[in-house]
Coordinates of C-alpha atoms in Angstrom, one line a residue:
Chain A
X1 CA 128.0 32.9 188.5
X2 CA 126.5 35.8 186.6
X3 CA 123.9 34.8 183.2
X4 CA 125.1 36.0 180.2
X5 CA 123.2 39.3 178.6
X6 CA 120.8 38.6 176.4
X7 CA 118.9 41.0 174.0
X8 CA 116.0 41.1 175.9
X9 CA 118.0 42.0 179.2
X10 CA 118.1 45.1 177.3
X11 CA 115.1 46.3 175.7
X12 CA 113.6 49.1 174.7
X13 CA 116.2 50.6 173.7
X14 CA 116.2 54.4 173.6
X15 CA 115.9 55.9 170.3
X16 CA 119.5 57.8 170.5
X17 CA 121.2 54.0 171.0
X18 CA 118.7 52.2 168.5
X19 CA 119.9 54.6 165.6
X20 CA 123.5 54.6 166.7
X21 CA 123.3 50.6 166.4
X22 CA 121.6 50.7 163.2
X23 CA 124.5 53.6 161.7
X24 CA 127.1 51.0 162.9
X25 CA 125.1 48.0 161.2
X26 CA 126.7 48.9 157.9
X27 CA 130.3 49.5 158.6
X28 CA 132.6 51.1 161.5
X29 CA 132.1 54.3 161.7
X30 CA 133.9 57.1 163.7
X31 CA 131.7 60.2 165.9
X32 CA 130.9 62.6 163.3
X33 CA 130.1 60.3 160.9
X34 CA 127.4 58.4 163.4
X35 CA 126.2 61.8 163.6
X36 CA 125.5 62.3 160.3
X37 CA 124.2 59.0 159.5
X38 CA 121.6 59.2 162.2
X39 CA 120.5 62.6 161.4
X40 CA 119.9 61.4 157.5
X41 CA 118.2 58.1 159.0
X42 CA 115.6 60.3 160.4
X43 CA 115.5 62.8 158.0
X44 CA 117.0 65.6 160.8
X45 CA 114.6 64.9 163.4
X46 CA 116.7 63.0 165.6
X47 CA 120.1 65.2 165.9
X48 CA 122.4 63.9 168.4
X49 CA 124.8 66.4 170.3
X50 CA 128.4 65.0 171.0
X51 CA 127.1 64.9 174.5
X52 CA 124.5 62.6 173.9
X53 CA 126.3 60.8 171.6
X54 CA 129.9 60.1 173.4
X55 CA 127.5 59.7 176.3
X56 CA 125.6 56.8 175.2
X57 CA 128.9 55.1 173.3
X58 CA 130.3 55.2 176.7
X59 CA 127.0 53.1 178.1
X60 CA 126.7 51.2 175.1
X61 CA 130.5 50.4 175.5
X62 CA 130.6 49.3 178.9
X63 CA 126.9 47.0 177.8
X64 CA 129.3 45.6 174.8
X65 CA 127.5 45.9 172.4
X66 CA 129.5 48.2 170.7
X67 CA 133.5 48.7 170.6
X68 CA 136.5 50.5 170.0
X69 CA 138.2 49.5 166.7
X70 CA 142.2 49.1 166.2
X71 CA 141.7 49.1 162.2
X72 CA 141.3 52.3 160.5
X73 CA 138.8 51.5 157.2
X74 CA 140.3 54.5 155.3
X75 CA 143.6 56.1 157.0
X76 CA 144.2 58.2 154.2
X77 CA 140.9 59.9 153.9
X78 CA 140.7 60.3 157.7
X79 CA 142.0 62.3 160.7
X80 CA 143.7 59.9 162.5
X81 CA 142.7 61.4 166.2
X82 CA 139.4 60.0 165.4
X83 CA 138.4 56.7 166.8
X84 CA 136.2 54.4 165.1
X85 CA 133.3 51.9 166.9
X86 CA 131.7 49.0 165.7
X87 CA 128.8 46.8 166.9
X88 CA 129.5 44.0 168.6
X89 CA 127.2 40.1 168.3
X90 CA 125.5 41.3 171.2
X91 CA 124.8 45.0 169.5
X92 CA 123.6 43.2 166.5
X93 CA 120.9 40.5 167.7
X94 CA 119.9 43.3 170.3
X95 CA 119.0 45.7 167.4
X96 CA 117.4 43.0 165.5
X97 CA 115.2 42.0 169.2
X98 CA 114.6 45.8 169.2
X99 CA 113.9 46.4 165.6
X100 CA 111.3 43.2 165.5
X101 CA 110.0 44.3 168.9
X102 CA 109.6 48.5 167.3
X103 CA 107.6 46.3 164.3
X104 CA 105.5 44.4 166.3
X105 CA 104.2 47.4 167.7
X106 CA 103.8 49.3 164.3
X107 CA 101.3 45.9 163.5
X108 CA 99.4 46.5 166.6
X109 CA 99.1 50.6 165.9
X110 CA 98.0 49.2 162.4
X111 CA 95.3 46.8 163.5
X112 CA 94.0 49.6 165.2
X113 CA 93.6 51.8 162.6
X114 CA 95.9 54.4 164.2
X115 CA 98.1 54.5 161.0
X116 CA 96.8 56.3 158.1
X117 CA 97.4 54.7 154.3
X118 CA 99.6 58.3 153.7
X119 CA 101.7 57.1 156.7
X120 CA 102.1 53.7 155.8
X121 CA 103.2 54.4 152.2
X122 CA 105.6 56.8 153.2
X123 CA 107.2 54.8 155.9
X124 CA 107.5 52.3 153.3
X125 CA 109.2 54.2 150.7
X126 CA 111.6 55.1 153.4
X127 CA 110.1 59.0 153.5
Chain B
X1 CA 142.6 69.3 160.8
X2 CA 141.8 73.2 161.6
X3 CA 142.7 75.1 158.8
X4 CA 144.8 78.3 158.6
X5 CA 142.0 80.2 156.7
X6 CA 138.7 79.5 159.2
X7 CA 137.0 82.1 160.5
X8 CA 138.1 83.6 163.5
X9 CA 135.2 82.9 165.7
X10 CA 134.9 79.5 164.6
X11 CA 137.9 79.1 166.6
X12 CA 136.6 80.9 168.9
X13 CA 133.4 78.7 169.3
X14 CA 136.3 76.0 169.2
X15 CA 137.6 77.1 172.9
X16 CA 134.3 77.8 173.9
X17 CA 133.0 74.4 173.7
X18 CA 136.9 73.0 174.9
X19 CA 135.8 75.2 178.0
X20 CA 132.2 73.9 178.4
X21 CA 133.9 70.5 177.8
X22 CA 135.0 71.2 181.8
X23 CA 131.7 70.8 183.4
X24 CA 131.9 67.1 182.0
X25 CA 133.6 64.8 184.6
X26 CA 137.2 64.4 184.5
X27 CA 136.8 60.7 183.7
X28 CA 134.5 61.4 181.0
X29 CA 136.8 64.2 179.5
X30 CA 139.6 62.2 179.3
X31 CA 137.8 59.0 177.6
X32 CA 136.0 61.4 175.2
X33 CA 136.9 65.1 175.4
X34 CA 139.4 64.8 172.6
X35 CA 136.9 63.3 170.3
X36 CA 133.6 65.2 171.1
X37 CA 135.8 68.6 170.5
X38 CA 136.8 67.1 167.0
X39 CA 132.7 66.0 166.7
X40 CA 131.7 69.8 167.3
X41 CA 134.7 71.4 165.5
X42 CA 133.4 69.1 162.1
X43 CA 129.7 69.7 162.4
X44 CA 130.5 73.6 163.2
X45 CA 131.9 73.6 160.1
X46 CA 130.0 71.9 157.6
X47 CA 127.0 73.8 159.3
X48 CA 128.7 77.3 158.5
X49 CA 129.5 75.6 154.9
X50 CA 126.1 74.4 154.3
X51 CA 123.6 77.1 156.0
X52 CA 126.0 79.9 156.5
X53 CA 126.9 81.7 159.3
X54 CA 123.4 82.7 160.8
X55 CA 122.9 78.8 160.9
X56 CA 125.4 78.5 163.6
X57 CA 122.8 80.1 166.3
X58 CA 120.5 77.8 166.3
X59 CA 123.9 74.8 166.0
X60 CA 124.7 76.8 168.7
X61 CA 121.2 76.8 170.9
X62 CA 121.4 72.5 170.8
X63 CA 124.8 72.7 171.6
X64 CA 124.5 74.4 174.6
X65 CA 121.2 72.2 175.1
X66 CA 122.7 68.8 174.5
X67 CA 125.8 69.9 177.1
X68 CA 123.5 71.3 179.6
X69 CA 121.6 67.6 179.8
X70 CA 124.6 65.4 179.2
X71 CA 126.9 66.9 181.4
X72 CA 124.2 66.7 184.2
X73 CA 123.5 63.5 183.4
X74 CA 126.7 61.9 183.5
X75 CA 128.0 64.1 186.9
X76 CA 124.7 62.5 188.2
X77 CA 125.8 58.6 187.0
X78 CA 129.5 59.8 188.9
X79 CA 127.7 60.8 192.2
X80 CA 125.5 57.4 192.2
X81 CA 129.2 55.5 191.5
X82 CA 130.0 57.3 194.6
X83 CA 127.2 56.8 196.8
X84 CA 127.8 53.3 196.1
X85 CA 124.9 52.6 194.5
X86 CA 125.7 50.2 191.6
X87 CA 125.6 52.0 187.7
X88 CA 122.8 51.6 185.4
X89 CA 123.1 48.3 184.2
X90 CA 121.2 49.4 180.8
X91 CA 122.8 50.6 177.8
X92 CA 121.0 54.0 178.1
X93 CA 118.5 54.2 180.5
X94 CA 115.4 55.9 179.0
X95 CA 114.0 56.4 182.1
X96 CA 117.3 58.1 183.7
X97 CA 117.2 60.3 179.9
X98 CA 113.9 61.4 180.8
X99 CA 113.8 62.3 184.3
X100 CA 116.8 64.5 183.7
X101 CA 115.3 66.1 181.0
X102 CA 112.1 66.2 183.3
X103 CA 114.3 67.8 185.9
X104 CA 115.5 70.6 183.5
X105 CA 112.2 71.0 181.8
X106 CA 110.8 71.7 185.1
X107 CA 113.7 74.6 186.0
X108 CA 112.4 75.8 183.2
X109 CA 108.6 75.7 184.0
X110 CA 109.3 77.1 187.5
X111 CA 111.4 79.6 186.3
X112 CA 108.6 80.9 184.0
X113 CA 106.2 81.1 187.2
X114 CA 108.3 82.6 189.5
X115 CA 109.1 85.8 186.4
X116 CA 105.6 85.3 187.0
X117 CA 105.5 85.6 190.4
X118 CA 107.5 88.3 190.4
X119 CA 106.3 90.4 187.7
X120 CA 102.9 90.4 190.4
X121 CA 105.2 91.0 193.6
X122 CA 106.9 93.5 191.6
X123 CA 104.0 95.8 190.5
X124 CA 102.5 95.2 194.2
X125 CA 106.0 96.4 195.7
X126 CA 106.2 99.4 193.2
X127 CA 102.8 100.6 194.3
X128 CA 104.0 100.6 197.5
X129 CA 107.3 102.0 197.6
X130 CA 107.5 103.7 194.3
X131 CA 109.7 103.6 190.9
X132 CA 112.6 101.4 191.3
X133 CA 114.9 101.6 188.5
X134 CA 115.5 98.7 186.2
X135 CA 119.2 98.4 186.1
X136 CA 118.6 97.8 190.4
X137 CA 115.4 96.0 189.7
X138 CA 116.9 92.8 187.6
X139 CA 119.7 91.9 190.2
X140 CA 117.1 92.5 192.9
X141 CA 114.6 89.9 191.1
X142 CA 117.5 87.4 190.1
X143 CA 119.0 87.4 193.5
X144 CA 115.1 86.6 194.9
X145 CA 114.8 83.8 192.4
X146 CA 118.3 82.6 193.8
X147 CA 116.8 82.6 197.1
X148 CA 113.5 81.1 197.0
X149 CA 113.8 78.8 194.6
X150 CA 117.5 77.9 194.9
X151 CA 116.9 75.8 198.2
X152 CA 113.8 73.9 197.1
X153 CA 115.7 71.4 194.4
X154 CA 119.6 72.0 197.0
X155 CA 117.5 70.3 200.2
X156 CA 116.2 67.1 198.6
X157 CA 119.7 66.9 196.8
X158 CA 121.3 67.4 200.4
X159 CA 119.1 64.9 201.9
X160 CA 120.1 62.1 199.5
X161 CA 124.1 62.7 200.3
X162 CA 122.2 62.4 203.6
X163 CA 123.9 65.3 204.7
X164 CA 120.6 66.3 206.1
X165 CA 117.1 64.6 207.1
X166 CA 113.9 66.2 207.5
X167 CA 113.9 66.5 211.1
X168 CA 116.9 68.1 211.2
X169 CA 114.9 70.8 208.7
X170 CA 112.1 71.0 211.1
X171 CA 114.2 71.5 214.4
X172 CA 116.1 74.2 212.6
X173 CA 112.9 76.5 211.2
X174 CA 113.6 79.4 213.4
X175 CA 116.8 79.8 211.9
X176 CA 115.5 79.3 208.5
X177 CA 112.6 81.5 209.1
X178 CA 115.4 84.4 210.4
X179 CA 117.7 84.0 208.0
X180 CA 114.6 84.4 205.1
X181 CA 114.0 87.7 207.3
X182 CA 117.4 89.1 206.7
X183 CA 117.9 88.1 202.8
X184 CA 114.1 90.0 202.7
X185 CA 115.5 92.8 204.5
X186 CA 118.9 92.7 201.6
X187 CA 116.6 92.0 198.7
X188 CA 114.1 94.4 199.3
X189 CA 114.4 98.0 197.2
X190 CA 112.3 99.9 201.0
X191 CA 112.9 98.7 204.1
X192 CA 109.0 98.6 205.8
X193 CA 107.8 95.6 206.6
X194 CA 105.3 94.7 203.9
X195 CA 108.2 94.7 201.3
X196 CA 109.7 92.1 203.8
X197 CA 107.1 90.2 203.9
X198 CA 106.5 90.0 200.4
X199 CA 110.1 88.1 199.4
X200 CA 110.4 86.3 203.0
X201 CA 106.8 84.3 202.5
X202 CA 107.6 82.8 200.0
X203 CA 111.0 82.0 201.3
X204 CA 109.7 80.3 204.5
X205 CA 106.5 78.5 202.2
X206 CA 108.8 77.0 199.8
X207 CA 111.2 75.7 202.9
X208 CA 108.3 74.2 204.7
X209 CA 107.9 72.3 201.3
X210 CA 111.1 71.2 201.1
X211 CA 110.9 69.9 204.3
X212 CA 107.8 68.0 203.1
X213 CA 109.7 66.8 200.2
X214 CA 112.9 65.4 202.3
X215 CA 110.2 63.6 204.5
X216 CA 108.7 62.0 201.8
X217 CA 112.3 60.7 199.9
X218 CA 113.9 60.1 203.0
X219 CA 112.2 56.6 203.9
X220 CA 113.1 55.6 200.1
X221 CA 116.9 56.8 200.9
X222 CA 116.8 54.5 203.6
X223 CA 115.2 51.9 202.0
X224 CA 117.7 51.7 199.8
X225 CA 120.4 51.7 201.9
X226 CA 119.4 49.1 203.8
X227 CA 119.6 46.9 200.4
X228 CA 122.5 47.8 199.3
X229 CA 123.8 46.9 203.1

């Protein structure tokens, strides 16, 4: 008998699957929009192709922890040849082990003085 | 929806990328050609709206980037399926990401050394045998790059469909060593020896390295094998 994932089963988690977790942690969202939300997330500097993107859906689909969904959160705004995804239980508690394990590392770069005060402030004002 | 009124060559750029969509796997393509072609028709767009039409070269440049490693990369997770070694268990391997871009990062370095290499071999070869022009000169120097470097990354790549091992290689250098001869004698602009021995040393070096390089995967290859056995 197989053990059931657990979060940890799949940590780290690369940055391209960490942000597209973290776009769908607010809503369903369909491709493009995944795009855009992880390019604002990062303020540009992480710009997924639909390569990479469709790419690691198709992994992050077959680790559930994200799916297809069947309801259409605005079908009169929307193309309706797009499909839309959403995170899954798993997705979620494996972006929280991920996010907790990303600041547990940020503490440690921090202890050791690697972080500057300009760095810190701006991380926490989200810039 | 594609409106009546875009530009032309957005459309064009359109079938361009439904073309490059081809080198994906047909598996792949069917599960998410649709979509990704909808994904680059959108962005195309609101880039040209946004930045203007200049913007879309540089759209354009990590397009062609993000295709180049992906589609790689996921004709690579095929072949494994294949093999019948199991797939990645991971969501995203980061180390499968890296070593792919590590693998296309170092085309790229060894491209850059062997223009290198060539710009040397070149002037060496022109003192020697005099002005070649340069419309004969680039297909000359691509169709050596082909042929000395081509083989180095196809042997190892052979020797994991274990189509080949690295005895087999060794027991076959003669041939390898004549055939190197006779692409020398094609490739090079004078026919004297020197100028064949300039493109088939290389030729013959970089085979005895691939040889070395088969040797050293080949007890992994088996390795594995026996595990998955």
């Amino acid at each position: 008998m197989t053990r059931a994932r657990t979060p940890q089963d799949l940590l780290p988690l690369t940055p391209a699957v960490f942000h597209i977790l973290l776009a769908l942690s607010e809503g369903e969202r369909h491709g493009y929009a995944i795009m855009q939300e992880v390019a604002g997330d990062t303020g540009g500097s992480l710009q997924l192709g639909p390569g990479t993107l469709y790419g690691c859906l198709k992994r992050m689909r077959s680790a559930r922890l994200v799916e297809e969904s069947d309801e259409r959160p605005d079908p009169d705004l929307d193309d309706e040849r797009r499909r839309y995804y959403r995170i899954t239980d798993l997705g979620a508690r494996t972006l929280r082990a991920e996010a907790e394990r990303l600041a547990n590392a940020v503490s440690a770069a921090r202890a050791k003085r690697l972080l500057s005060r300009k760095s810190i402030a701006a991380a926490g004002t989200g810039r | 929806m594609r409106s009546p009124t875009e530009p032309r060559w957005l459309r064009w750029l359109s079938c361009i990328y439904g073309l490059m969509l081809r080198a994906y796997p047909s598996v792949f393509r069917e599960e998410y050609g649709r979509e990704m072609a909808l994904v680059f028709d959108s962005h195309a767009r609101d880039v040209m709206q946004k930045s203007g039409s200049l913007a879309l070269v540089p759209f354009m440049l990590r397009i062609v980037w993000d295709w180049l490693t992906t589609a790689l990369h996921e004709r690579d997770q095929i072949e494994t399926i294949r093999n019948g070694n199991p797939p990645r268990r991971t969501p995203d391997s980061a180390i499968q990401e890296e070593t792919m871009q590590a693998r296309i990062r170092r085309i790229y370095v060894l491209t850059v050394v062997a223009v290198a290499l060539f710009v040397v071999l070149r002037s060496t070869v022109l003192a020697r045998s005099g002005s070649i022009p340069l419309p004969m000169l680039i297909p000359i120097v691509l169709l050596a790059l082909a042929a000395i470097f081509g083989p180095l990354g196809v042997r190892p790549r052979l020797a994991k469909m274990r189509l080949v091992t690295a005895g087999f290689l060794w027991r076959n250098i003669k041939y390898a060593f004549l055939i190197s001869l006779i692409i020398a004698a094609v490739l090079t602009p004078k026919g004297d020896l020197w100028n064949q021995a300039v493109f088939a040393a290389p030729m013959v070096g970089l085979y005895l390295v691939s040889i070395l390089i088969v040797w050293i995967v080949q007890p992994k290859l088996q390795a594995t094998n026996e595990a998955d056995r």
